[in-house]
Amino acid sequence: VCSDVSSSISTYWDWSDSEFEWQLPGSDIASGSDVLSDIIPSIPSSPCLPSKKKNKHRNLDELPWSAMTNDEQVEYIEYLSKVSTEMGLREQLDIIKIIDPTAQ
């Protein structure tokens, strides 16, 4: 329920780290023409908002397979699958020959 409410409210509210301010779509906040800010004070953030994660994304290209978590391995396989479907057959064969020059 909170995610539905927050997603529908997000079109009308400008969320920041600790507070949000009323913002109508198309209003020009930068020019100071927001009349509602004088009428409606800032409100503390909602408890329904998801907490911000400080998830440091590791560079999977430089990690050995054994050092990756299960989720990272799945993410990397999905990435490689996407790349291979976007490449032509000739490009795929070239990549295979780079990886294993003896491949036929």
Short mmCIF file of C-alpha atoms in Angstrom, two decimals:
data_model
loop_
_atom_site.label_atom_id
_atom_site.label_comp_id
_atom_site.label_asym_id
_atom_site.label_seq_id
_atom_site.Cartn_x
_atom_site.Cartn_y
_atom_site.Cartn_z
CA VAL A 1 0.00 0.00 0.00
CA CYS A 2 2.80 2.43 0.88
CA SER A 3 4.52 1.90 -2.46
CA ASP A 4 1.27 2.58 -4.35
CA VAL A 5 0.68 5.74 -2.34
CA SER A 6 4.26 6.95 -2.64
CA SER A 7 4.38 6.30 -6.40
CA SER A 8 1.16 8.23 -7.02
CA ILE A 9 2.21 11.04 -4.69
CA SER A 10 5.66 11.27 -6.28
CA THR A 11 4.15 13.04 -9.29
CA TYR A 12 3.06 15.89 -7.00
CA TRP A 13 5.79 15.90 -4.37
CA ASP A 14 9.47 16.63 -4.74
CA TRP A 15 11.15 14.13 -2.38
CA SER A 16 14.45 15.03 -0.77
CA ASP A 17 16.61 13.37 1.89
CA SER A 18 14.70 14.53 4.95
CA GLU A 19 11.72 16.54 3.75
CA PHE A 20 9.55 17.21 0.76
CA GLU A 21 7.92 20.32 -0.59
CA TRP A 22 4.74 20.78 -2.55
CA GLN A 23 5.36 21.00 -6.27
CA LEU A 24 2.68 21.15 -8.94
CA PRO A 25 3.55 19.60 -12.29
CA GLY A 26 4.82 22.38 -14.54
CA SER A 27 5.43 24.88 -11.73
CA ASP A 28 8.71 26.75 -11.91
CA ILE A 29 10.34 26.26 -8.50
CA ALA A 30 13.68 27.71 -9.59
CA SER A 31 12.16 31.11 -10.39
CA GLY A 32 10.47 31.32 -7.00
CA SER A 33 6.97 31.40 -8.49
CA ASP A 34 5.72 28.63 -6.18
CA VAL A 35 2.94 30.33 -4.22
CA LEU A 36 2.01 27.15 -2.37
CA SER A 37 5.26 27.15 -0.40
CA ASP A 38 3.93 30.17 1.51
CA ILE A 39 0.65 28.41 2.25
CA ILE A 40 1.72 24.80 2.87
CA PRO A 41 4.78 24.29 5.11
CA SER A 42 7.32 21.55 4.52
CA ILE A 43 6.30 18.21 5.97
CA PRO A 44 8.72 15.61 7.42
CA SER A 45 9.29 12.55 5.26
CA SER A 46 6.82 9.70 5.33
CA PRO A 47 7.68 6.52 7.26
CA CYS A 48 6.49 4.56 4.18
CA LEU A 49 9.44 5.71 2.10
CA PRO A 50 12.02 2.98 1.56
CA SER A 51 15.30 3.54 3.31
CA LYS A 52 18.18 4.54 1.09
CA LYS A 53 20.71 1.75 0.66
CA LYS A 54 24.36 2.56 0.38
CA ASN A 55 24.90 -0.39 -1.91
CA LYS A 56 28.37 -0.16 -3.38
CA HIS A 57 28.09 -1.86 -6.76
CA ARG A 58 31.19 -3.97 -7.40
CA ASN A 59 32.72 -4.10 -10.86
CA LEU A 60 31.87 -7.64 -11.95
CA ASP A 61 34.21 -7.47 -14.95
CA GLU A 62 37.21 -7.51 -12.61
CA LEU A 63 35.96 -10.11 -10.11
CA PRO A 64 36.79 -13.80 -10.45
CA TRP A 65 33.71 -16.02 -10.65
CA SER A 66 34.46 -17.61 -7.27
CA ALA A 67 34.56 -14.20 -5.55
CA MET A 68 31.06 -13.26 -6.77
CA THR A 69 27.97 -13.78 -4.67
CA ASN A 70 25.15 -15.90 -6.10
CA ASP A 71 23.20 -12.73 -6.97
CA GLU A 72 26.24 -11.26 -8.74
CA GLN A 73 26.74 -14.47 -10.72
CA VAL A 74 23.09 -14.41 -11.82
CA GLU A 75 23.39 -10.72 -12.72
CA TYR A 76 26.51 -11.40 -14.78
CA ILE A 77 24.94 -14.36 -16.60
CA GLU A 78 21.91 -12.21 -17.44
CA TYR A 79 24.24 -9.49 -18.73
CA LEU A 80 26.20 -11.95 -20.90
CA SER A 81 22.96 -13.45 -22.24
CA LYS A 82 21.72 -10.00 -23.21
CA VAL A 83 25.01 -9.18 -24.94
CA SER A 84 25.04 -12.47 -26.84
CA THR A 85 21.48 -11.98 -28.12
CA GLU A 86 22.38 -8.50 -29.37
CA MET A 87 25.49 -9.74 -31.21
CA GLY A 88 25.41 -11.34 -34.62
CA LEU A 89 26.61 -14.90 -35.22
CA ARG A 90 29.89 -13.71 -36.76
CA GLU A 91 30.63 -11.50 -33.74
CA GLN A 92 29.91 -14.37 -31.37
CA LEU A 93 32.32 -16.63 -33.28
CA ASP A 94 35.00 -13.92 -33.14
CA ILE A 95 34.58 -13.66 -29.36
CA ILE A 96 34.84 -17.45 -28.99
CA LYS A 97 38.09 -17.42 -31.00
CA ILE A 98 39.48 -14.66 -28.77
CA ILE A 99 38.64 -16.67 -25.65
CA ASP A 100 39.88 -19.97 -27.09
CA PRO A 101 42.00 -19.67 -30.25
CA THR A 102 41.87 -23.45 -30.75
CA ALA A 103 38.04 -23.47 -30.93
CA GLN A 104 36.61 -24.53 -34.28
#
